[in-house]
Amino acid sequence: MSIEKFQKLVSTVVPLPIENVDTDQIIPARFLKAVERKGFGDNLFRDWRYQKDGTPNPDFVLNNPRYSGQILVAGKNFGSGSSREHAAWAVYDAGFRVVVSSFFADIFKSNVLNNGLLPVQVPEAFLDEIFQIVEIDPTAKFEVDLESQTITILKAGISVNFDINPYKKECLLNGYDDIDFLLSLKKEISAFEQA
Amino acid sequence: MILEPKTLFDKIWDAHVVKQVKDGPDVLYIDRHFIHEVTSPVAFLGLEKRGMKVYSPQNTIATPDHNVPTIDQHLPIKEELSRIQVQALKDNCAKNGIKLYGLDHQYHGIVHIIGPELGITQPGMTIVCGDSHTSTHGAFGSIAFGIGTSEVEMVFASQCILQPKPKKMRISVEGKLQKDVTAKDIALFVISKISTSGGTGHFIEFAGSAIRSLTMEGRMTLCNMSIECGARGGMIAPDEATFEYIKGREFAPKGEDWNTKLALWKQLKSDDNAVFDTEYKYDASDIEPMITYGTNPGMGIGVSGNIPTGDNLIGSDRITFDKSLEYMGFKPGEKIKGKKVDYVFIGSCTNGRIEDFRLFANFVKGKKKAASVIAWIVPGSKKVEQQIREEGLVEIFEAAGFALRQPGCSACLAMNDDKIPAGKYSVSTSNRNFEGRQGPGARTMLASPLMAAAAAISGVVSDPREF
């Protein structure tokens, strides 16, 4: 089996300048009841995105026609709280392929990586720069290049590097699947169990 | 040869590494895998697509807890999606030969309550579950942490997980705790100091005389909350209290096996000169009964304190702070004491153990619940429920105007019917006060069982020491 490859992406961004966005905001618990991985994107940021009567909240960024794209940019400590992978599925199903923040919660970070979604951690000053640029110009394009581990604000020509575990980088670039790798270690695992 | 001093965490982790991947994560062997209805079905589906069965069903333990109703559990679950998810767990366990403690089983309960109380959780183990509060099991000196569904599938397939080794943090609390200060208050105090992201990338060892003085129930509460500061997990070196708690439980080692295990467990501690990447030290006497005023667990203050003014915050920090207080309907600088309380919830994997209900009962004994408060008393497991009955706590609850419900995660995350209505205030012994966590629009204040009891009796945020 394989996961979706990620190599390079050029896109506009959707800005969410809120800190500590927890996984209950990304997808509230009452939407975790599926037994299949389907339809989570519709409930991404559900309680911010829709009003009580179910109509879209015009003040929320996902409902703002000025903003679109495959890159979600959020305030620091994105994805804290619950381990629910439904949060990663919701972000992915809503069409995002990259999430940018100045800080990610641990479990969320590994969950997105396991779903072909790239977490890009940037310095806070760079994050502020992104928010300022897209506030003025929502059509500003960004390039995310996994091979060189850079994110570039194309208009301004400013880049920063981001970190990624070399193993995870290989997996994403080539679409490798962790479980295939673990299954290839059957001998080692049973030797460990015997020891 | 002089061996380099090691932390307790290193000792257990290193003993479970099957293989080190070059420049990558470790392949870590997992001793116990707990599963529940919400985060397992997609992993089972993935496994099925590969034409595989669970590799080590004998080390996998299942219980439905997140979705289940807390009244009339003998009836079919009314809500269709919850019923389907609980049924899927049952079917998947049957197909794979996994032991399931379902709603009709005497061992049913919240996954992090039943593991320890059945003696499944033991020192020195690696334990995972698709639930962030798996950190609870670290109270026994094990490495226990929450995982995502892809990782649940990894463990199903191979009993291993790919995991980068976290950094080590030690949090020491020394001295004697003040009257009416509990493990929950230590947890909320620490998180208020280091923030909800202060522990990110780390695994915590809790140490110091105040920690040693905690019961196993208290230690579980503290380790449970370690995820709320962003840490992968928290642990406490096992000692006599640990061994005493485990001895004689259903799945605890017995006879000669007990003696062998005990000898090993006694070795489980950090070496004297072991180095931690990060260290914090606190004085137990600085901690008072705590309560949260905002929308993350780091927004906590002592009950006698005022909500911060936020004057020192700038930029997105200020925006986030203001948004949080607006959601809560609080003003910067206000006193928290005396704030109206509509609901009280005692339960969850954080505070749903027998000791929590004893504390609550002891406080409400001879008093009356405020008429304006709706209280949900939800035991963490069938065993806890049984203990509550055997110890006569139900009579105390009923005399004070409280009713006991049946076990489950309940209002902690409101996946079942136990939802706090929009705009209402709840004092909750659970672990998260995120927006909408206890129901859309619900306003949660996290606190200890004693603080919850004081709020239930008075109808407002109160200091239990003043009763």
XYZ file of C-alpha atoms in Angstrom, chain B residues 24-420:
397
model
C 14.525 8.056 11.644
C 12.208 6.988 14.426
C 12.738 3.925 16.610
C 10.745 0.765 16.071
C 9.259 0.443 19.535
C 7.681 -2.775 20.800
C 4.324 -2.312 22.526
C 3.379 -4.476 25.518
C -0.272 -3.483 25.846
C -2.648 -1.928 23.344
C -5.947 -0.548 24.620
C -8.639 0.211 22.065
C -12.076 1.841 22.090
C -14.889 2.398 19.611
C -13.953 5.828 18.218
C -10.355 5.572 17.045
C -10.214 1.881 16.078
C -12.735 1.237 13.244
C -10.711 2.884 10.468
C -7.603 1.014 11.638
C -9.488 -2.291 11.510
C -10.664 -1.380 7.997
C -7.090 -0.649 6.932
C -5.983 -4.005 8.270
C -8.789 -5.751 6.461
C -7.806 -4.062 3.186
C -4.379 -5.635 3.613
C -6.031 -8.988 4.214
C -4.565 -9.143 7.712
C -5.693 -9.916 11.237
C -4.458 -8.360 14.475
C -0.946 -9.696 15.138
C -1.120 -9.887 18.906
C -4.777 -10.019 20.025
C -3.787 -11.385 23.427
C -2.112 -8.062 24.220
C -5.015 -5.975 22.931
C -7.800 -4.934 25.307
C -11.057 -3.337 24.135
C -13.881 -1.428 25.771
C -16.500 0.994 24.415
C -16.426 4.173 26.501
C -16.570 7.416 24.506
C -20.047 7.052 23.035
C -21.960 5.128 25.634
C -25.007 6.486 27.471
C -24.733 6.819 31.254
C -28.312 5.796 31.982
C -30.256 2.699 30.911
C -27.182 0.901 29.587
C -29.171 -2.346 29.407
C -31.210 -0.856 26.530
C -29.916 -0.582 22.947
C -28.051 2.706 22.364
C -30.627 5.146 20.997
C -28.384 7.253 18.832
C -27.745 5.392 15.591
C -24.165 6.449 14.852
C -23.005 5.660 18.393
C -24.748 2.302 18.265
C -23.057 1.456 14.951
C -19.629 2.412 16.307
C -20.058 0.322 19.464
C -21.304 -2.604 17.352
C -18.330 -2.222 14.974
C -15.962 -2.583 17.935
C -17.783 -5.735 19.006
C -17.627 -7.227 15.495
C -13.991 -6.288 14.970
C -12.979 -7.795 18.315
C -14.850 -11.013 17.553
C -13.175 -11.295 14.128
C -9.727 -10.759 15.586
C -10.014 -12.666 18.845
C -9.672 -9.577 21.047
C -11.046 -9.558 24.586
C -13.864 -6.999 24.793
C -15.238 -5.573 28.015
C -18.574 -4.471 26.615
C -21.419 -2.628 28.291
C -22.761 -5.878 29.713
C -19.424 -6.954 31.207
C -18.580 -6.548 34.879
C -15.198 -5.023 33.928
C -16.670 -2.376 31.602
C -15.506 1.202 32.009
C -13.355 3.994 30.668
C -10.286 2.442 29.094
C -7.829 4.341 31.330
C -9.739 3.392 34.465
C -10.090 -0.333 33.761
C -6.484 -0.980 32.650
C -5.045 -0.091 36.056
C -7.911 -1.451 38.151
C -7.685 -4.864 36.480
C -3.913 -4.998 36.977
C -3.305 -4.987 33.199
C -1.212 -1.823 33.541
C 2.129 -2.694 35.134
C 5.478 -0.980 35.742
C 8.075 -1.048 32.985
C 5.569 -1.640 30.193
C 5.019 0.244 26.959
C 1.316 1.013 26.601
C -0.516 2.792 23.795
C -4.109 3.623 22.936
C -5.771 5.807 20.332
C -6.543 8.330 23.024
C -4.346 11.123 24.306
C -5.122 10.386 27.963
C -3.280 7.088 27.717
C -0.668 9.049 29.674
C -2.704 8.018 32.755
C -0.980 4.614 32.860
C 2.399 6.312 33.384
C 1.437 6.573 37.072
C 2.678 2.968 37.375
C 6.135 3.692 35.995
C 5.300 2.673 32.457
C 5.735 4.505 29.154
C 2.177 5.170 28.060
C 1.074 7.551 25.363
C -1.764 8.377 22.999
C -1.533 7.580 19.290
C -3.449 8.304 16.092
C -5.461 5.800 14.109
C -2.664 5.149 11.563
C -0.515 4.184 14.532
C -3.298 1.995 15.956
C -3.138 0.163 12.622
C 0.666 -0.156 12.947
C 0.263 -1.800 16.351
C -2.517 -4.051 15.049
C -0.256 -5.153 12.211
C 3.036 -5.612 14.048
C 2.698 -4.866 17.798
C 5.228 -2.127 17.058
C 5.113 1.560 16.384
C 7.496 3.945 14.656
C 8.270 6.646 17.122
C 10.985 9.272 17.490
C 12.361 9.252 21.020
C 11.066 12.314 22.915
C 13.168 14.559 25.127
C 13.046 14.106 28.871
C 11.582 16.539 31.362
C 11.453 16.266 35.132
C 8.905 18.164 37.163
C 9.576 18.023 40.889
C 7.091 19.130 43.502
C 8.551 19.180 46.993
C 6.943 19.702 50.369
C 3.535 19.217 51.884
C 0.325 19.980 50.024
C -2.077 22.403 51.694
C -5.413 21.170 53.001
C -7.919 20.425 50.211
C -5.244 20.554 47.498
C -5.354 17.430 45.317
C -3.425 15.881 42.428
C -5.777 17.694 40.035
C -4.688 21.005 41.536
C -1.019 20.073 41.073
C -1.771 19.289 37.422
C -3.664 22.526 36.753
C -0.986 24.486 38.617
C 1.847 23.007 36.555
C 0.014 23.547 33.258
C -0.772 27.146 34.213
C 2.980 27.635 34.737
C 4.388 25.935 31.646
C 1.376 26.432 29.288
C -0.418 23.938 27.057
C 2.618 23.663 24.812
C 5.380 23.724 27.480
C 5.806 19.974 27.446
C 5.702 19.470 23.676
C 8.366 17.078 22.417
C 8.953 15.770 25.943
C 8.066 12.901 28.185
C 7.702 13.981 31.823
C 8.836 12.252 34.974
C 7.059 13.636 38.049
C 9.177 13.506 41.179
C 9.555 15.007 44.641
C 8.071 14.423 48.075
C 4.640 15.864 47.221
C 4.337 13.447 44.305
C 5.502 10.483 46.393
C 2.823 11.306 48.956
C 0.047 10.924 46.359
C -2.095 7.793 46.253
C -2.138 5.779 43.019
C -5.462 7.425 42.138
C -3.864 10.851 42.554
C -0.829 9.827 40.515
C -3.108 8.668 37.715
C -4.919 12.033 37.751
C -1.601 13.865 37.477
C -0.145 11.666 34.702
C -3.505 11.809 32.886
C -3.218 15.596 32.654
C 0.402 15.567 31.428
C -0.855 15.589 27.819
C -2.555 18.916 28.581
C 0.812 20.657 28.762
C 1.658 19.154 25.375
C 3.876 16.316 26.677
C 3.637 12.875 25.094
C 3.104 11.461 28.543
C 4.024 11.579 32.192
C 5.349 8.917 34.520
C 6.155 8.316 38.171
C 8.706 5.775 39.371
C 6.954 2.815 40.990
C 7.213 2.357 44.754
C 5.493 0.457 47.569
C 2.219 2.316 46.884
C 2.344 1.079 43.282
C 3.074 -2.537 44.194
C 0.418 -2.509 46.916
C -2.156 -1.218 44.411
C -1.382 -3.873 41.784
C -1.085 -6.875 44.095
C -4.023 -9.257 43.894
C -5.783 -7.555 40.967
C -7.328 -9.789 38.290
C -4.461 -9.696 35.801
C -1.608 -8.917 38.185
C 1.216 -11.458 38.310
C 0.581 -14.174 40.872
C 2.755 -16.508 42.989
C 6.366 -16.919 41.898
C 5.728 -14.683 38.892
C 4.789 -11.871 41.294
C 8.117 -12.172 43.133
C 10.090 -12.147 39.882
C 8.223 -9.131 38.545
C 8.441 -7.283 41.845
C 12.214 -7.667 41.907
C 12.378 -6.154 38.409
C 9.940 -3.366 39.196
C 11.984 -2.293 42.197
C 14.842 -1.445 39.822
C 12.693 0.990 37.893
C 13.857 4.484 38.752
C 16.004 7.219 37.282
C 19.677 6.980 38.237
C 20.862 9.631 40.670
C 22.818 11.629 38.136
C 20.541 11.091 35.163
C 20.265 14.167 32.967
C 16.920 15.600 31.877
C 16.626 17.957 28.909
C 14.325 20.233 30.869
C 13.660 20.541 34.616
C 11.056 22.430 36.642
C 10.816 22.579 40.419
C 7.815 23.723 42.434
C 6.991 24.124 46.094
C 3.844 22.231 47.122
C 2.857 24.979 49.555
C 2.447 27.453 46.667
C -0.450 25.444 45.234
C -4.035 26.221 46.224
C -7.260 24.684 44.903
C -7.221 25.552 41.200
C -9.861 26.356 38.599
C -9.698 27.335 34.928
C -11.245 30.537 33.596
C -10.496 30.190 29.858
C -10.638 27.771 26.961
C -7.477 25.766 27.416
C -6.225 23.880 30.473
C -3.292 26.284 30.859
C -5.696 29.117 31.701
C -5.959 28.215 35.378
C -5.730 30.205 38.632
C -6.004 29.578 42.350
C -9.623 29.842 43.496
C -8.864 32.958 45.555
C -7.266 34.682 42.562
C -8.447 37.021 39.848
C -8.745 36.314 36.150
C -5.613 37.840 34.554
C -5.949 41.258 32.945
C -4.037 40.169 29.840
C -2.354 43.595 29.851
C 1.061 42.052 29.229
C -0.096 40.226 26.090
C 0.390 41.528 22.564
C -0.507 40.532 18.996
C -2.117 37.163 18.418
C -1.590 36.259 22.114
C -3.941 39.089 23.066
C -6.460 38.180 20.342
C -6.493 34.578 21.576
C -6.901 35.671 25.225
C -9.772 38.054 24.442
C -11.524 35.471 22.262
C -11.280 32.983 25.092
C -12.743 35.309 27.755
C -15.482 36.401 25.390
C -16.455 32.757 24.889
C -16.511 32.245 28.655
C -18.445 35.465 29.281
C -15.782 36.667 31.734
C -14.018 40.011 32.020
C -10.266 40.473 32.510
C -9.297 41.089 36.138
C -12.538 39.754 37.669
C -12.622 37.450 40.702
C -13.426 33.856 39.789
C -14.970 33.058 43.166
C -18.705 33.620 43.231
C -19.195 32.990 39.495
C -22.481 31.218 38.800
C -22.373 27.476 38.117
C -25.170 25.668 36.249
C -23.728 22.165 35.893
C -21.296 20.018 37.839
C -19.679 16.953 36.304
C -17.660 14.505 38.357
C -16.123 11.654 36.444
C -13.878 10.973 33.384
C -10.507 9.235 33.086
C -9.077 12.182 35.034
C -11.247 12.032 38.161
C -13.569 9.042 37.850
C -11.907 6.736 40.392
C -13.184 5.620 43.782
C -11.035 8.115 45.681
C -12.612 10.974 43.707
C -16.112 9.892 44.706
C -15.031 9.421 48.313
C -13.721 12.985 48.365
C -16.919 14.260 46.803
C -19.129 12.239 49.173
C -17.162 13.311 52.211
C -17.700 16.944 51.260
C -21.411 16.800 50.403
C -22.318 14.583 53.380
C -24.994 16.308 55.427
C -25.271 19.177 52.928
C -27.742 19.844 50.113
C -27.100 20.374 46.431
C -27.962 23.895 45.266
C -31.364 23.722 43.558
C -30.066 25.630 40.529
C -27.302 23.098 39.798
C -27.642 20.000 37.626
C -25.025 17.459 38.670
C -23.830 14.390 36.820
C -22.024 11.830 38.965
C -20.456 9.353 36.556
C -18.217 6.514 37.788
C -15.223 5.600 35.647
C -16.071 1.907 35.568
C -18.489 -0.777 36.731
C -16.043 -1.665 39.482
C -15.948 1.931 40.688
C -19.759 1.992 40.570
C -19.873 -1.190 42.621
C -17.407 0.223 45.160
C -19.495 3.404 45.448
C -22.498 1.249 46.306
C -20.622 -1.045 48.683
C -19.151 1.859 50.615
C -22.547 3.469 51.082
C -21.667 6.569 49.069
C -24.869 6.342 47.030
C -26.932 6.992 50.161
C -24.797 10.050 50.919
C -25.209 11.317 47.348
C -28.956 10.762 47.383
C -29.458 12.410 50.768
C -27.619 15.458 49.393
C -29.692 15.485 46.204
C -27.313 13.739 43.767
C -27.995 10.703 41.562
C -25.385 8.187 40.430
C -25.167 7.410 36.716
C -23.486 4.541 34.833
C -19.848 4.446 33.623
C -18.489 6.118 30.491
C -16.606 9.172 29.234
C -19.865 11.122 29.412
C -19.764 14.923 29.634
C -15.967 15.049 29.354
C -16.351 15.170 25.595
C -20.129 14.961 25.248
C -20.209 12.330 22.510
C -23.244 10.804 24.206
C -26.336 12.655 25.473
C -24.546 14.228 28.447
C -24.101 17.660 26.878
C -23.886 20.991 28.693
